[in-house]
mmCIF file of C-alpha atoms in Angstrom:
data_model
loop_
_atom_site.group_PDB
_atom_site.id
_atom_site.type_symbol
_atom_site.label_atom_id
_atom_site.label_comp_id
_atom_site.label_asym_id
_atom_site.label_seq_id
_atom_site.Cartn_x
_atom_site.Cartn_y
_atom_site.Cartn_z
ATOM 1 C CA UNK Q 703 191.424 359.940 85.284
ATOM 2 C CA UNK Q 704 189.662 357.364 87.161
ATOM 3 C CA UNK Q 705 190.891 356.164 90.822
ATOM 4 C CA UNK Q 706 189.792 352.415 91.891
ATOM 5 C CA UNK Q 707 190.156 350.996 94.930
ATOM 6 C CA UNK Q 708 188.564 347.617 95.482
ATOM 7 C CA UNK Q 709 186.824 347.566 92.398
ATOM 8 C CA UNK Q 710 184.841 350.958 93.386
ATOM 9 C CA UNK Q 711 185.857 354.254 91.925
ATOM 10 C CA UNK Q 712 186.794 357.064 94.141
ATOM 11 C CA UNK Q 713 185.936 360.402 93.041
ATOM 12 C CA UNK Q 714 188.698 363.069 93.808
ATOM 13 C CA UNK Q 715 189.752 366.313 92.552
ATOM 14 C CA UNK Q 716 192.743 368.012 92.579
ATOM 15 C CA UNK Q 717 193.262 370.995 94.344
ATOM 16 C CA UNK Q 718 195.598 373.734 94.638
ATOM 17 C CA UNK Q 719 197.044 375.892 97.682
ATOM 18 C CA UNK Q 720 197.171 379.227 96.172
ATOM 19 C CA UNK Q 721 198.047 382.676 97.326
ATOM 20 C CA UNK Q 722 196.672 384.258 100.597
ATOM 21 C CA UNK Q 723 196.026 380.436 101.688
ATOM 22 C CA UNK Q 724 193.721 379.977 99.165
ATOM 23 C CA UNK Q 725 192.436 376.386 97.852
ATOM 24 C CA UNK Q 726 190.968 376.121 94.356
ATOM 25 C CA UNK Q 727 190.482 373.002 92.548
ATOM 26 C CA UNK Q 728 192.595 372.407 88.912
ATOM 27 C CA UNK Q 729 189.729 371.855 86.091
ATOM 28 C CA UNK Q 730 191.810 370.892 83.218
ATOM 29 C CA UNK Q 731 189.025 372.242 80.984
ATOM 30 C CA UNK Q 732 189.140 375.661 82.572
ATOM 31 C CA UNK Q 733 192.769 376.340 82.164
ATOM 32 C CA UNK Q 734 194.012 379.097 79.680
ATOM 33 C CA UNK Q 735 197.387 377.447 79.319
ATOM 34 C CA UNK Q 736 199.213 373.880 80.749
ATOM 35 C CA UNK Q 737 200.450 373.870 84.416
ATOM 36 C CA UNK Q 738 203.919 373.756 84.967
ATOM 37 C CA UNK Q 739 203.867 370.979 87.861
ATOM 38 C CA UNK Q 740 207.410 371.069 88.822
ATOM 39 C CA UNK Q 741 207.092 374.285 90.234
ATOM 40 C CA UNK Q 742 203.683 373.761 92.329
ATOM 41 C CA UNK Q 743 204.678 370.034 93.660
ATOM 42 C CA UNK Q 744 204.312 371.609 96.951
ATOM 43 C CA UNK Q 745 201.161 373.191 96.591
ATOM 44 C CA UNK Q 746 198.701 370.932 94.780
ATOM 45 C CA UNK Q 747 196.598 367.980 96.773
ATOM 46 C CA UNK Q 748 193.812 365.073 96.241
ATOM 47 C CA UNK Q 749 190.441 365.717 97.843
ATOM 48 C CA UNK Q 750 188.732 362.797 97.904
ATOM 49 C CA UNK Q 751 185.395 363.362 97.321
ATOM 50 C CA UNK Q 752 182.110 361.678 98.925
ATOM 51 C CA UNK Q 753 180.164 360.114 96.385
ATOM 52 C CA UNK Q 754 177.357 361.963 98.189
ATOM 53 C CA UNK Q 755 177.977 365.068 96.861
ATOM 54 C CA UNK Q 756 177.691 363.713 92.955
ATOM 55 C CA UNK Q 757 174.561 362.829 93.533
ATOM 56 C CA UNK Q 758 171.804 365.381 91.759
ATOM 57 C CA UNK Q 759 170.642 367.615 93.951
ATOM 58 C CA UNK Q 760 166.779 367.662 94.725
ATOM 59 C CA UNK Q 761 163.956 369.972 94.508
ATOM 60 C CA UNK Q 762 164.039 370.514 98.191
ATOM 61 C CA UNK Q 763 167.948 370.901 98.507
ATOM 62 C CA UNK Q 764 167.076 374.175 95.992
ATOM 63 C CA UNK Q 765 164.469 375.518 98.007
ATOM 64 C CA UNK Q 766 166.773 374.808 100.828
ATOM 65 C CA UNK Q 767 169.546 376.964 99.697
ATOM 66 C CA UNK Q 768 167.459 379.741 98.308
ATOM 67 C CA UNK Q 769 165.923 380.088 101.750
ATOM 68 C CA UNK Q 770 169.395 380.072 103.278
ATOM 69 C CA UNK Q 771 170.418 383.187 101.053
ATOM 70 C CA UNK Q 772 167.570 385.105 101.086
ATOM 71 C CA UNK Q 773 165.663 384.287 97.867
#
């Protein structure tokens, strides 16, 4: 699903408010079996997303985090 506004899309995902105050977001292609969305109406949210963080991340962003944990 694609989200416009003003002719530019909005990236988004939808997340969920599991147990233990959990969030996780819903990837339709990593679910076992269909959600039943009746029963989580009041559990499940849009993140909108900055388009910054679809952008490829670079060589130094990976040496970056590696530093960070330890590698």
């Amino acid at each position: 699903m694609f989200v416009f506004e003003n002719g530019v899309e909005k990236p988004f995902e939808i997340m969920f408010n599991g147990d233990n105050d959990t969030v996780i977001g819903i990837d339709k292609d990593s679910m076992d079996a269909p959600l039943d969305i009746p029963s989580l109406k009041d559990r499940i949210w849009v993140r909108w997303r900055n388009p910054d963080e679809l952008k490829p991340l670079t060589d130094a962003d990976v040496a970056a985090y590696k530093k960070s944990i330890g590698r």
